[in-house]
Short mmCIF file of C-alpha atoms and ligand atoms in Angstrom, two decimals:
data_model
loop_
_atom_site.label_atom_id
_atom_site.label_comp_id
_atom_site.label_asym_id
_atom_site.label_seq_id
_atom_site.Cartn_x
_atom_site.Cartn_y
_atom_site.Cartn_z
CA UNK H 553 -1.40 -27.37 2.79
CA UNK H 554 1.62 -25.73 1.22
CA UNK H 555 2.89 -23.05 3.57
CA UNK H 556 3.89 -19.64 2.26
CA UNK H 557 4.66 -16.23 3.70
CA UNK H 558 1.98 -13.55 3.34
CA UNK H 559 2.14 -11.19 0.35
CA UNK H 560 3.15 -7.61 1.03
CA UNK H 561 1.16 -5.54 -1.48
CA UNK H 562 2.30 -1.95 -1.86
CA UNK H 563 -0.21 0.25 -3.68
CA UNK H 564 0.81 3.78 -4.74
CA UNK H 565 -0.38 6.39 -7.19
CA UNK H 566 -1.10 10.12 -7.35
CA UNK H 567 -3.59 11.62 -4.94
CA UNK H 568 -7.04 11.22 -6.51
CA UNK H 569 -6.12 8.18 -8.66
CA UNK H 570 -8.41 6.10 -6.46
CA UNK H 571 -5.95 3.73 -4.79
CA UNK H 572 -7.72 4.01 -1.42
CA UNK H 573 -11.08 3.02 -2.89
CA UNK H 574 -9.57 0.07 -4.76
CA UNK H 575 -7.82 -1.14 -1.59
CA UNK H 576 -11.07 -0.87 0.39
CA UNK H 577 -12.88 -2.92 -2.27
CA UNK H 578 -10.17 -5.60 -2.11
CA UNK H 579 -10.42 -5.75 1.69
CA UNK H 580 -14.21 -6.14 1.42
CA UNK H 581 -13.79 -8.99 -1.07
CA UNK H 582 -10.97 -10.71 0.86
CA UNK H 583 -11.63 -10.76 4.57
CA UNK H 584 -8.24 -12.40 5.14
CA UNK H 585 -6.19 -9.51 3.66
CA UNK H 586 -5.17 -6.90 6.19
CA UNK H 587 -4.93 -3.18 5.38
CA UNK H 588 -2.12 -1.59 7.34
CA UNK H 589 -3.18 1.50 9.34
CA UNK H 590 -0.60 4.26 8.98
CA UNK H 591 0.36 6.96 11.44
CA UNK H 592 0.15 10.59 10.33
CA UNK H 593 0.55 14.12 11.65
CA UNK H 594 -2.20 15.33 9.29
CA UNK H 595 -5.44 16.48 10.92
CA UNK H 596 -8.38 14.04 10.64
CA UNK H 597 -10.94 14.79 7.93
CA UNK H 598 -14.66 14.64 8.72
CA UNK H 599 -15.63 11.07 9.49
CA UNK H 600 -12.08 9.76 9.85
CA UNK H 601 -11.51 7.67 12.97
CA UNK H 602 -8.29 7.29 14.97
CA UNK H 603 -7.04 3.72 14.68
CA UNK H 604 -9.27 2.97 11.68
CA UNK H 605 -8.25 5.41 8.92
CA UNK H 606 -4.99 6.50 10.54
CA UNK H 607 -3.33 6.85 13.91
CA UNK H 608 -3.48 10.64 14.17
CA UNK H 609 -0.39 11.79 16.05
CA UNK H 610 1.23 15.08 17.04
CA UNK H 611 4.61 15.89 15.43
CA UNK H 612 6.27 15.05 18.78
CA UNK H 613 4.56 11.64 19.01
CA UNK H 614 5.50 10.86 15.40
CA UNK H 615 9.14 11.89 16.00
CA UNK H 616 9.26 9.66 19.07
CA UNK H 617 8.25 6.68 16.94
CA UNK H 618 10.93 7.63 14.39
CA UNK H 619 13.55 7.81 17.16
CA UNK H 620 12.47 4.42 18.51
CA UNK H 621 12.79 2.89 15.02
CA UNK H 622 9.12 1.91 15.07
CA UNK H 623 8.44 2.61 11.37
CA UNK H 624 8.81 0.22 8.47
CA UNK H 625 8.98 3.37 6.30
CA UNK H 626 7.96 6.99 6.67
CA UNK H 627 7.90 10.13 4.54
CA UNK H 628 6.99 13.80 4.59
CA UNK H 629 4.19 14.46 2.11
CA UNK H 630 2.45 17.77 1.49
CA UNK H 631 3.81 19.22 4.80
CA UNK H 632 2.70 16.26 6.92
CA UNK H 633 4.40 13.06 8.03
CA UNK H 634 3.05 9.62 7.21
CA UNK H 635 4.49 6.27 8.29
CA UNK H 636 3.80 2.54 8.41
CA UNK H 637 4.22 1.15 11.93
CA UNK H 638 6.40 -1.97 11.91
CA UNK H 639 4.35 -3.68 14.61
CA UNK H 640 2.13 -6.44 13.27
CA UNK H 641 3.32 -6.26 9.62
CA UNK H 642 6.27 -8.63 9.79
CA UNK H 643 4.42 -10.93 12.18
CA UNK H 644 1.38 -11.06 9.86
CA UNK H 645 3.57 -11.85 6.84
CA UNK H 646 5.41 -14.60 8.73
CA UNK H 647 2.02 -16.09 9.70
CA UNK H 648 0.99 -16.23 6.04
CA UNK H 649 -1.36 -13.24 6.19
CA UNK H 650 -1.39 -10.87 3.20
CA UNK H 651 -0.97 -7.18 4.00
CA UNK H 652 -1.71 -4.08 1.88
CA UNK H 653 0.18 -0.83 2.33
CA UNK H 654 -1.45 2.12 0.60
CA UNK H 655 1.47 4.53 0.59
CA UNK H 656 3.17 7.07 -1.66
CA UNK H 657 6.36 6.58 -3.68
CA UNK H 658 9.08 7.72 -1.25
CA UNK H 659 7.78 5.21 1.27
CA UNK H 660 7.33 2.47 -1.35
CA UNK H 661 10.98 2.91 -2.33
CA UNK H 662 12.09 2.39 1.27
CA UNK H 663 9.92 -0.73 1.49
CA UNK H 664 11.45 -2.11 -1.74
CA UNK H 665 14.94 -1.70 -0.29
CA UNK H 666 14.16 -3.72 2.84
CA UNK H 667 11.51 -6.05 1.38
CA UNK H 668 12.11 -6.58 -2.36
CA UNK H 669 9.76 -9.59 -2.47
CA UNK H 670 6.84 -7.17 -1.97
CA UNK H 671 4.44 -6.64 -4.88
CA UNK H 672 4.53 -3.02 -6.04
CA UNK H 673 1.42 -1.74 -7.82
CA UNK H 674 0.89 1.73 -9.27
CA UNK H 675 -2.62 3.12 -9.75
CA UNK H 676 -2.97 5.63 -12.59
CA UNK H 677 -5.90 7.94 -13.36
CA UNK H 678 -7.38 7.65 -16.90
CA UNK H 679 -6.13 11.22 -17.54
CA UNK H 680 -4.74 14.25 -15.68
CA UNK H 681 -7.97 16.14 -16.40
CA UNK H 682 -9.97 13.39 -14.72
CA UNK H 683 -7.49 13.37 -11.82
CA UNK H 684 -8.01 17.07 -11.17
CA UNK H 685 -11.78 16.82 -11.25
CA UNK H 686 -11.64 13.89 -8.78
CA UNK H 687 -9.44 15.82 -6.32
CA UNK H 688 -11.69 18.90 -6.58
CA UNK H 689 -14.85 16.76 -6.45
CA UNK H 690 -14.06 14.98 -3.20
CA UNK H 691 -13.98 18.39 -1.49
CA UNK H 692 -11.62 17.36 1.31
CA UNK H 693 -8.73 19.73 0.51
CA UNK H 694 -8.32 23.50 0.39
CA UNK H 695 -7.60 25.11 -3.02
CA UNK H 696 -3.93 25.42 -2.08
CA UNK H 697 -3.75 21.73 -1.13
CA UNK H 698 -5.52 20.75 -4.36
CA UNK H 699 -2.91 22.65 -6.40
CA UNK H 700 -0.07 21.07 -4.45
CA UNK H 701 -1.43 17.54 -4.92
CA UNK H 702 -2.19 18.05 -8.60
CA UNK H 703 1.17 19.59 -9.42
CA UNK H 704 2.94 16.59 -7.80
CA UNK H 705 1.01 14.08 -9.91
CA UNK H 706 3.24 14.05 -13.02
CA UNK H 707 6.42 13.89 -10.90
CA UNK H 708 4.92 10.86 -9.18
CA UNK H 709 3.91 9.16 -12.44
CA UNK H 710 7.53 9.49 -13.63
CA UNK H 711 8.52 7.05 -10.85
CA UNK H 712 6.35 4.24 -12.25
CA UNK H 713 9.36 2.15 -13.30
CA UNK H 714 9.98 1.32 -9.61
CA UNK H 715 6.76 -0.72 -9.69
CA UNK H 716 5.89 -4.25 -10.89
CA UNK H 717 2.33 -3.60 -12.10
CA UNK H 718 0.05 -0.72 -13.05
CA UNK H 719 -3.71 -0.37 -13.03
CA UNK H 720 -5.55 2.38 -14.90
CA UNK H 721 -8.45 3.21 -12.62
CA UNK H 722 -11.45 4.03 -14.79
CA UNK H 723 -13.96 2.05 -12.76
CA UNK H 724 -13.32 0.84 -9.22
CA UNK H 725 -14.84 -2.63 -9.56
CA UNK H 726 -12.82 -3.36 -12.76
CA UNK H 727 -9.63 -2.06 -11.14
CA UNK H 728 -10.30 -4.24 -8.09
CA UNK H 729 -10.73 -7.22 -10.47
CA UNK H 730 -7.32 -6.45 -11.96
CA UNK H 731 -5.73 -6.18 -8.53
CA UNK H 732 -7.37 -9.47 -7.59
CA UNK H 733 -5.78 -11.12 -10.66
CA UNK H 734 -2.37 -9.72 -9.72
CA UNK H 735 -2.77 -11.11 -6.19
CA UNK H 736 -3.78 -14.55 -7.50
CA UNK H 737 -0.84 -14.72 -9.91
CA UNK H 738 1.62 -13.60 -7.23
CA UNK H 739 0.27 -16.22 -4.81
CA UNK H 740 1.10 -18.93 -7.34
CA UNK H 741 4.68 -17.85 -7.96
CA UNK H 742 6.94 -20.84 -7.41
CA UNK H 743 9.66 -18.67 -5.84
CA UNK H 744 7.34 -17.78 -2.94
CA UNK H 745 7.21 -21.38 -1.79
CA UNK H 746 10.89 -22.21 -1.89
CA UNK H 747 11.13 -25.93 -1.05
CA UNK H 748 7.70 -26.20 0.57
CA UNK H 749 6.09 -27.82 -2.49
CA UNK H 750 8.78 -30.51 -2.76
CA UNK H 751 8.66 -31.11 1.02
CA UNK H 752 4.90 -31.57 0.96
CA UNK H 753 5.05 -34.20 -1.81
CA UNK H 754 8.07 -35.89 -0.26
CA UNK H 755 6.11 -36.28 2.97
CA UNK H 756 3.18 -37.74 1.03
CA UNK H 757 5.44 -40.08 -0.90
CA UNK H 758 6.87 -41.43 2.32
CA UNK H 759 3.34 -42.25 3.49
CA UNK H 760 2.31 -43.92 0.21
P1 5GP L 1187 -4.09 11.46 2.52
O1 5GP L 1187 -3.68 12.68 3.27
O2 5GP L 1187 -4.86 11.78 1.28
O3 5GP L 1187 -4.80 10.45 3.41
O4 5GP L 1187 -2.74 10.73 2.04
C1 5GP L 1187 -1.76 11.42 1.34
C2 5GP L 1187 -0.77 10.46 0.76
O5 5GP L 1187 -0.06 9.78 1.80
C3 5GP L 1187 -1.40 9.35 -0.09
O6 5GP L 1187 -0.65 9.23 -1.29
C4 5GP L 1187 -1.25 8.11 0.76
O7 5GP L 1187 -1.12 6.93 0.00
C5 5GP L 1187 0.04 8.42 1.48
N1 5GP L 1187 0.23 7.63 2.70
C6 5GP L 1187 -0.71 7.22 3.59
N2 5GP L 1187 -0.14 6.52 4.57
C7 5GP L 1187 1.18 6.47 4.31
C8 5GP L 1187 2.30 5.87 4.97
O8 5GP L 1187 2.21 5.22 5.98
N3 5GP L 1187 3.52 6.06 4.38
C9 5GP L 1187 3.69 6.76 3.24
N4 5GP L 1187 4.92 6.85 2.76
N5 5GP L 1187 2.66 7.32 2.59
C10 5GP L 1187 1.42 7.19 3.12
#
């Protein structure tokens, strides 16, 4: 076995592009990839479960975590705070477990500064028209929230050059295939193994 650190996959894209659905499909296909559960001050939507979809916190609880330096990254998005708890991420990566963060661009930028070896993937909608109809169609936001999310979309797309890969999400299963290919290629990058490959064969040679 050649040892390697886990991959940190950071998936971003405008609201409604479908990044959450793609990530869920990847987790279903790869039981050994872990999806990080974020903390947020946003209210739970119908069916969302504390500890599964998010850790739903009050503003005071969130601020306390900020003060205690418990976030890997955090950002204010559409009037609410969202953050990735540090706990478990670094440990998982050190143990060789791959982790997905489904986060927006401000947070992804912070992650890139502290963890440049992460893999940064941007999910695009096929068109802005399609994006709007997806946001409206899922029926989880008020009209005001829909407008806010849609009007941010182009600003977000302009930040795509901070990312390593993009996926145009026309069909979830095809997009998940593309993400799977990105993961496979990244896992075989020589730089991720440092001297582990040489060490493994050196050990074998000594036994031959
Ligand atoms: P939603 O309210 O639709 O669940 O999420 C709104 C946005 O927040 C999405 O773009 C989502 O990717 C992003 N988000 C979710 N968790 C985090 C997080 O921990 N950090 C950051 N920076 N963004 C997050």
